[in-house]
mmCIF file of C-alpha atoms in Angstrom:
data_model
loop_
_atom_site.group_PDB
_atom_site.id
_atom_site.type_symbol
_atom_site.label_atom_id
_atom_site.label_comp_id
_atom_site.label_asym_id
_atom_site.label_seq_id
_atom_site.Cartn_x
_atom_site.Cartn_y
_atom_site.Cartn_z
ATOM 1 C CA UNK A 1 16.884 10.735 -3.008
ATOM 2 C CA UNK A 2 18.249 9.397 0.270
ATOM 3 C CA UNK A 3 21.604 11.108 -0.353
ATOM 4 C CA UNK A 4 19.702 14.362 -0.735
ATOM 5 C CA UNK A 5 17.974 13.754 2.567
ATOM 6 C CA UNK A 6 14.574 12.856 1.107
ATOM 7 C CA UNK A 7 12.897 9.756 2.503
ATOM 8 C CA UNK A 8 10.391 8.072 0.187
ATOM 9 C CA UNK A 9 8.192 5.031 0.748
ATOM 10 C CA UNK A 10 7.442 4.118 -2.862
ATOM 11 C CA UNK A 11 9.551 4.516 -5.986
ATOM 12 C CA UNK A 12 6.928 6.620 -7.782
ATOM 13 C CA UNK A 13 7.573 9.305 -5.163
ATOM 14 C CA UNK A 14 11.167 9.636 -6.326
ATOM 15 C CA UNK A 15 10.817 10.679 -9.986
ATOM 16 C CA UNK A 16 8.943 13.493 -11.735
ATOM 17 C CA UNK A 17 7.015 11.100 -13.975
ATOM 18 C CA UNK A 18 5.672 9.202 -10.940
ATOM 19 C CA UNK A 19 6.726 5.893 -12.529
ATOM 20 C CA UNK A 20 6.315 2.915 -10.222
ATOM 21 C CA UNK A 21 9.174 0.404 -10.196
ATOM 22 C CA UNK A 22 7.712 -2.765 -11.643
ATOM 23 C CA UNK A 23 8.663 -5.193 -8.852
ATOM 24 C CA UNK A 24 7.185 -2.870 -6.257
ATOM 25 C CA UNK A 25 3.991 -2.394 -8.261
ATOM 26 C CA UNK A 26 3.285 -6.123 -8.556
ATOM 27 C CA UNK A 27 4.166 -6.780 -4.906
ATOM 28 C CA UNK A 28 1.763 -4.079 -3.728
ATOM 29 C CA UNK A 29 -0.983 -5.082 -6.165
ATOM 30 C CA UNK A 30 -0.785 -8.770 -5.229
ATOM 31 C CA UNK A 31 -0.788 -8.101 -1.500
ATOM 32 C CA UNK A 32 -3.687 -5.641 -1.664
ATOM 33 C CA UNK A 33 -5.768 -8.134 -3.640
ATOM 34 C CA UNK A 34 -5.732 -10.281 -0.495
ATOM 35 C CA UNK A 35 -5.692 -7.769 2.404
ATOM 36 C CA UNK A 36 -6.602 -10.251 5.136
ATOM 37 C CA UNK A 37 -4.709 -13.225 3.700
ATOM 38 C CA UNK A 38 -7.839 -15.343 3.271
ATOM 39 C CA UNK A 39 -7.027 -16.100 -0.376
ATOM 40 C CA UNK A 40 -3.576 -17.419 0.490
ATOM 41 C CA UNK A 41 -1.900 -14.819 -1.736
ATOM 42 C CA UNK A 42 -0.689 -12.179 0.715
ATOM 43 C CA UNK A 43 1.565 -14.604 2.611
ATOM 44 C CA UNK A 44 3.911 -14.795 -0.383
ATOM 45 C CA UNK A 45 4.389 -11.021 -0.382
ATOM 46 C CA UNK A 46 5.034 -10.463 3.315
ATOM 47 C CA UNK A 47 8.391 -9.336 4.633
ATOM 48 C CA UNK A 48 10.719 -11.990 6.086
ATOM 49 C CA UNK A 49 12.053 -9.274 8.405
ATOM 50 C CA UNK A 50 8.794 -7.618 9.589
ATOM 51 C CA UNK A 51 5.957 -9.966 10.513
ATOM 52 C CA UNK A 52 2.683 -9.209 8.771
ATOM 53 C CA UNK A 53 4.066 -6.294 6.743
ATOM 54 C CA UNK A 54 4.313 -6.178 2.955
ATOM 55 C CA UNK A 55 7.851 -6.716 1.723
ATOM 56 C CA UNK A 56 9.720 -3.747 0.266
ATOM 57 C CA UNK A 57 11.917 -3.900 -2.817
ATOM 58 C CA UNK A 58 15.014 -3.452 -0.640
ATOM 59 C CA UNK A 59 13.935 -6.383 1.543
ATOM 60 C CA UNK A 60 13.107 -8.445 -1.543
ATOM 61 C CA UNK A 61 16.634 -8.140 -2.890
ATOM 62 C CA UNK A 62 18.175 -8.255 0.579
ATOM 63 C CA UNK A 63 16.719 -11.712 1.179
ATOM 64 C CA UNK A 64 17.757 -12.947 -2.270
ATOM 65 C CA UNK A 65 21.347 -11.752 -1.874
ATOM 66 C CA UNK A 66 21.586 -13.164 1.650
ATOM 67 C CA UNK A 67 20.082 -16.564 0.896
ATOM 68 C CA UNK A 68 20.128 -17.372 -2.816
ATOM 69 C CA UNK A 69 23.511 -16.286 -4.183
ATOM 70 C CA UNK A 70 26.267 -18.761 -3.189
ATOM 71 C CA UNK A 71 29.444 -16.997 -2.083
ATOM 72 C CA UNK A 72 27.985 -13.490 -2.074
ATOM 73 C CA UNK A 73 27.506 -13.113 1.717
ATOM 74 C CA UNK A 74 31.133 -14.169 2.285
ATOM 75 C CA UNK A 75 32.464 -11.790 -0.369
ATOM 76 C CA UNK A 76 30.423 -8.934 1.089
ATOM 77 C CA UNK A 77 31.524 -9.703 4.645
ATOM 78 C CA UNK A 78 35.173 -9.574 3.561
ATOM 79 C CA UNK A 79 34.612 -5.918 2.645
ATOM 80 C CA UNK A 80 32.514 -5.150 5.736
ATOM 81 C CA UNK A 81 29.419 -4.786 3.579
ATOM 82 C CA UNK A 82 26.017 -6.424 3.615
ATOM 83 C CA UNK A 83 25.186 -8.459 0.501
ATOM 84 C CA UNK A 84 22.775 -5.732 -0.593
ATOM 85 C CA UNK A 85 25.411 -3.024 -0.114
ATOM 86 C CA UNK A 86 27.918 -5.149 -2.047
ATOM 87 C CA UNK A 87 25.560 -5.458 -5.021
ATOM 88 C CA UNK A 88 24.798 -1.758 -4.937
ATOM 89 C CA UNK A 89 28.513 -1.069 -5.062
ATOM 90 C CA UNK A 90 29.522 -3.557 -7.775
ATOM 91 C CA UNK A 91 26.273 -4.427 -9.528
ATOM 92 C CA UNK A 92 27.328 -8.006 -10.271
ATOM 93 C CA UNK A 93 28.706 -11.128 -8.630
ATOM 94 C CA UNK A 94 30.066 -14.188 -10.410
ATOM 95 C CA UNK A 95 28.591 -17.338 -8.903
ATOM 96 C CA UNK A 96 30.161 -19.702 -11.387
ATOM 97 C CA UNK A 97 31.900 -19.515 -14.764
ATOM 98 C CA UNK A 98 31.119 -21.380 -17.986
ATOM 99 C CA UNK A 99 27.779 -22.600 -16.668
ATOM 100 C CA UNK A 100 26.031 -22.663 -20.021
ATOM 101 C CA UNK A 101 24.228 -26.024 -19.841
ATOM 102 C CA UNK A 102 23.603 -26.723 -16.118
ATOM 103 C CA UNK A 103 20.689 -28.992 -17.005
ATOM 104 C CA UNK A 104 23.131 -31.472 -18.557
ATOM 105 C CA UNK A 105 25.009 -31.960 -15.302
ATOM 106 C CA UNK A 106 25.126 -35.718 -14.513
ATOM 107 C CA UNK A 107 23.589 -36.927 -11.288
ATOM 108 C CA UNK A 108 26.386 -38.254 -9.075
ATOM 109 C CA UNK A 109 26.507 -42.057 -9.272
ATOM 110 C CA UNK A 110 26.324 -43.873 -5.979
ATOM 111 C CA UNK A 111 23.841 -46.679 -6.271
ATOM 112 C CA UNK A 112 22.212 -49.377 -8.303
ATOM 113 C CA UNK A 113 22.113 -49.593 -12.083
ATOM 114 C CA UNK A 114 18.504 -49.741 -13.167
ATOM 115 C CA UNK A 115 18.788 -48.734 -16.799
ATOM 116 C CA UNK A 116 19.134 -51.109 -19.722
ATOM 117 C CA UNK A 117 22.195 -49.064 -20.635
ATOM 118 C CA UNK A 118 24.889 -50.487 -18.351
ATOM 119 C CA UNK A 119 26.839 -47.195 -18.493
ATOM 120 C CA UNK A 120 24.052 -45.347 -16.721
ATOM 121 C CA UNK A 121 24.055 -45.141 -12.958
ATOM 122 C CA UNK A 122 21.293 -43.810 -10.776
ATOM 123 C CA UNK A 123 22.266 -41.901 -7.629
ATOM 124 C CA UNK A 124 20.246 -43.791 -5.013
ATOM 125 C CA UNK A 125 19.432 -47.464 -4.354
ATOM 126 C CA UNK A 126 15.705 -46.615 -4.268
ATOM 127 C CA UNK A 127 15.803 -44.736 -7.563
ATOM 128 C CA UNK A 128 13.265 -45.532 -10.257
ATOM 129 C CA UNK A 129 12.638 -44.377 -13.797
ATOM 130 C CA UNK A 130 8.985 -43.525 -14.418
ATOM 131 C CA UNK A 131 6.993 -43.770 -17.639
ATOM 132 C CA UNK A 132 8.147 -40.272 -18.624
ATOM 133 C CA UNK A 133 11.831 -41.197 -18.359
ATOM 134 C CA UNK A 134 12.344 -39.209 -15.161
ATOM 135 C CA UNK A 135 14.507 -40.232 -12.207
ATOM 136 C CA UNK A 136 12.353 -40.568 -9.084
ATOM 137 C CA UNK A 137 13.448 -41.092 -5.472
ATOM 138 C CA UNK A 138 10.808 -41.513 -2.745
ATOM 139 C CA UNK A 139 8.213 -39.866 -4.962
ATOM 140 C CA UNK A 140 10.424 -36.867 -5.755
ATOM 141 C CA UNK A 141 11.649 -36.211 -9.290
ATOM 142 C CA UNK A 142 15.383 -35.507 -9.062
ATOM 143 C CA UNK A 143 16.462 -35.830 -12.696
ATOM 144 C CA UNK A 144 15.721 -37.073 -16.165
ATOM 145 C CA UNK A 145 17.220 -39.794 -18.373
ATOM 146 C CA UNK A 146 18.822 -38.430 -21.548
ATOM 147 C CA UNK A 147 20.336 -40.925 -23.997
ATOM 148 C CA UNK A 148 20.684 -43.463 -21.214
ATOM 149 C CA UNK A 149 22.331 -41.048 -18.765
ATOM 150 C CA UNK A 150 20.842 -39.545 -15.625
ATOM 151 C CA UNK A 151 20.954 -35.743 -15.892
ATOM 152 C CA UNK A 152 19.859 -33.159 -13.349
ATOM 153 C CA UNK A 153 17.548 -31.527 -15.901
ATOM 154 C CA UNK A 154 15.817 -28.176 -15.617
ATOM 155 C CA UNK A 155 14.717 -26.529 -12.398
ATOM 156 C CA UNK A 156 11.056 -27.408 -12.936
ATOM 157 C CA UNK A 157 8.883 -29.897 -11.023
ATOM 158 C CA UNK A 158 9.191 -32.398 -13.885
ATOM 159 C CA UNK A 159 12.875 -31.573 -14.588
ATOM 160 C CA UNK A 160 11.790 -31.024 -18.198
ATOM 161 C CA UNK A 161 10.812 -27.966 -20.206
ATOM 162 C CA UNK A 162 7.272 -27.121 -19.087
ATOM 163 C CA UNK A 163 4.692 -24.988 -20.818
ATOM 164 C CA UNK A 164 1.476 -26.276 -19.257
ATOM 165 C CA UNK A 165 0.208 -23.867 -16.597
ATOM 166 C CA UNK A 166 -1.026 -26.202 -13.852
ATOM 167 C CA UNK A 167 -1.923 -23.315 -11.562
ATOM 168 C CA UNK A 168 -4.306 -21.762 -14.097
ATOM 169 C CA UNK A 169 -5.866 -25.174 -14.703
ATOM 170 C CA UNK A 170 -6.387 -25.784 -10.982
ATOM 171 C CA UNK A 171 -7.854 -22.316 -10.551
ATOM 172 C CA UNK A 172 -10.645 -23.035 -13.028
ATOM 173 C CA UNK A 173 -9.209 -22.299 -16.464
ATOM 174 C CA UNK A 174 -9.139 -25.761 -18.103
ATOM 175 C CA UNK A 175 -9.353 -24.540 -21.706
ATOM 176 C CA UNK A 176 -6.299 -25.284 -23.844
ATOM 177 C CA UNK A 177 -5.746 -21.663 -24.826
ATOM 178 C CA UNK A 178 -5.405 -20.613 -21.187
ATOM 179 C CA UNK A 179 -3.170 -23.424 -19.923
ATOM 180 C CA UNK A 180 -0.571 -23.672 -22.692
ATOM 181 C CA UNK A 181 0.862 -20.982 -24.977
ATOM 182 C CA UNK A 182 -1.836 -20.578 -27.588
ATOM 183 C CA UNK A 183 -3.121 -17.653 -29.689
ATOM 184 C CA UNK A 184 -6.354 -16.125 -28.413
ATOM 185 C CA UNK A 185 -8.870 -14.724 -30.860
ATOM 186 C CA UNK A 186 -9.936 -11.684 -28.904
ATOM 187 C CA UNK A 187 -12.409 -8.898 -29.543
ATOM 188 C CA UNK A 188 -9.694 -6.963 -31.394
ATOM 189 C CA UNK A 189 -8.761 -9.806 -33.748
ATOM 190 C CA UNK A 190 -8.728 -8.601 -37.401
ATOM 191 C CA UNK A 191 -11.732 -10.850 -38.121
ATOM 192 C CA UNK A 192 -13.730 -8.864 -35.564
ATOM 193 C CA UNK A 193 -12.864 -5.448 -36.982
ATOM 194 C CA UNK A 194 -15.330 -4.255 -39.636
ATOM 195 C CA UNK A 195 -13.173 -2.102 -41.872
ATOM 196 C CA UNK A 196 -16.140 -1.366 -44.181
ATOM 197 C CA UNK A 197 -17.517 0.712 -41.313
ATOM 198 C CA UNK A 198 -14.128 2.344 -40.718
ATOM 199 C CA UNK A 199 -13.738 0.493 -37.433
ATOM 200 C CA UNK A 200 -10.271 0.764 -35.963
ATOM 201 C CA UNK A 201 -8.179 -0.495 -33.091
ATOM 202 C CA UNK A 202 -7.314 2.056 -30.422
ATOM 203 C CA UNK A 203 -3.847 1.705 -28.926
ATOM 204 C CA UNK A 204 -3.113 3.453 -25.641
ATOM 205 C CA UNK A 205 0.634 3.701 -26.013
ATOM 206 C CA UNK A 206 2.508 3.980 -22.745
ATOM 207 C CA UNK A 207 5.815 2.313 -23.540
ATOM 208 C CA UNK A 208 7.091 0.640 -20.367
ATOM 209 C CA UNK A 209 10.218 -0.366 -22.270
ATOM 210 C CA UNK A 210 11.168 3.305 -22.382
ATOM 211 C CA UNK A 211 11.317 3.336 -18.596
ATOM 212 C CA UNK A 212 13.217 0.032 -18.480
ATOM 213 C CA UNK A 213 15.868 1.363 -20.851
ATOM 214 C CA UNK A 214 16.178 4.590 -18.847
ATOM 215 C CA UNK A 215 16.180 6.814 -21.940
ATOM 216 C CA UNK A 216 15.714 10.198 -20.298
ATOM 217 C CA UNK A 217 14.275 12.016 -23.284
ATOM 218 C CA UNK A 218 11.868 9.222 -24.214
ATOM 219 C CA UNK A 219 10.935 8.875 -20.547
ATOM 220 C CA UNK A 220 9.955 12.539 -20.434
ATOM 221 C CA UNK A 221 7.905 12.155 -23.595
ATOM 222 C CA UNK A 222 6.187 8.979 -22.429
ATOM 223 C CA UNK A 223 5.185 10.423 -19.069
ATOM 224 C CA UNK A 224 4.029 13.798 -20.446
ATOM 225 C CA UNK A 225 2.308 12.692 -23.660
ATOM 226 C CA UNK A 226 -0.550 10.217 -24.050
ATOM 227 C CA UNK A 227 -0.770 8.877 -27.589
ATOM 228 C CA UNK A 228 -4.134 7.839 -28.945
ATOM 229 C CA UNK A 229 -4.522 5.626 -31.988
ATOM 230 C CA UNK A 230 -2.844 4.454 -35.176
ATOM 231 C CA UNK A 231 -5.096 3.027 -37.869
ATOM 232 C CA UNK A 232 -5.641 2.465 -41.566
ATOM 233 C CA UNK A 233 -9.016 2.768 -43.287
ATOM 234 C CA UNK A 234 -9.991 1.130 -46.605
ATOM 235 C CA UNK A 235 -10.431 4.549 -48.182
ATOM 236 C CA UNK A 236 -6.984 5.810 -47.236
ATOM 237 C CA UNK A 237 -4.237 5.704 -49.835
ATOM 238 C CA UNK A 238 -1.543 5.549 -47.197
ATOM 239 C CA UNK A 239 -1.181 4.801 -43.519
ATOM 240 C CA UNK A 240 -2.709 7.628 -41.549
ATOM 241 C CA UNK A 241 -1.593 8.158 -37.997
ATOM 242 C CA UNK A 242 -3.644 10.359 -35.745
ATOM 243 C CA UNK A 243 -2.057 11.197 -32.432
ATOM 244 C CA UNK A 244 -3.898 12.964 -29.694
ATOM 245 C CA UNK A 245 -1.284 14.567 -27.520
ATOM 246 C CA UNK A 246 -2.254 15.563 -24.033
ATOM 247 C CA UNK A 247 0.467 17.693 -22.517
ATOM 248 C CA UNK A 248 0.656 18.966 -18.988
ATOM 249 C CA UNK A 249 -0.233 22.539 -19.911
ATOM 250 C CA UNK A 250 -1.787 22.370 -23.359
ATOM 251 C CA UNK A 251 -3.494 19.988 -25.761
ATOM 252 C CA UNK A 252 -2.862 19.579 -29.467
ATOM 253 C CA UNK A 253 -4.016 17.336 -32.289
ATOM 254 C CA UNK A 254 -1.580 16.431 -35.032
ATOM 255 C CA UNK A 255 -2.020 14.286 -38.132
ATOM 256 C CA UNK A 256 0.674 12.779 -40.315
ATOM 257 C CA UNK A 257 0.839 10.352 -43.216
ATOM 258 C CA UNK A 258 3.346 7.530 -43.226
ATOM 259 C CA UNK A 259 4.685 5.601 -46.208
#
C-alpha cells in the first residue's frame, strides 16, 4: 500500500476483507482495556519510541530486531539498512547453527563443588541446590541439576518445563482447570446437549488459519461467506450439513448430505 502511495494506520485498512493482523489486534485490544493505565496493563503495550502512545506492529518488530537478535544490527548496518529493513529484505537471519538443545548447555564451572557427584561444578561460590534440584545464586534460579550436572535449563522462572499458570492463580482463578492444562466441561459438552430434543451445537466458522496461510481463494470465501452450523440429529441416517451463506449481495441456503 505504501508503494502505491496509500498511507494506512491499521492493517485492516489495507485489504478488501478488512482482516486485522493478529499482533496488531491483540496490542490494540489489550491497550484499550486499560485506557488510563490504572490496571497496569497498558504500560506493556506502549511504544518504546513514542512516550504514552500505543506501539505499532512496525515498532514492535523494530525493537525486537534492534535489541533481541544477536548479530542482526551489525549485519544490517554493513548493508546500510536498519534491522527492520534487513528483515524485510531477507526475511530471515541465522543467529546460531545446530542449536537444537540449548537447555542442555552446561553452566560454566568457576566455583565450589557442592554436589555429591564430584564431576559436577557449580558456577559461583555462593551457589546452592534447592529442594527442587535447581541451581540458585543470591535467590535467583540460574540453572537446574540434571544427572549430577548443572545445566542452564529452559528459559522459564524455574528453569524447568512449566505448565502452571501463576498469573491466572494470582488474579483470582485458583481452580485446577484454570491454572494447569485441563479439559473444561462447558455448556456445549456432549453431556449437556439433549439430542432427543434435536439440540445441536452452532459453529460460527471464520477460519483464521485461512488468513494465516494466505490462501487467496479461501481468504475471499472466508471473508465473504459466513457459515452457520454443522450437526447430526438422532433421526438422520447420515451427517446433514446445513450452511447458511450470507454473501455481500445475496443470501442463499444450501443443504447437503455427507457420508
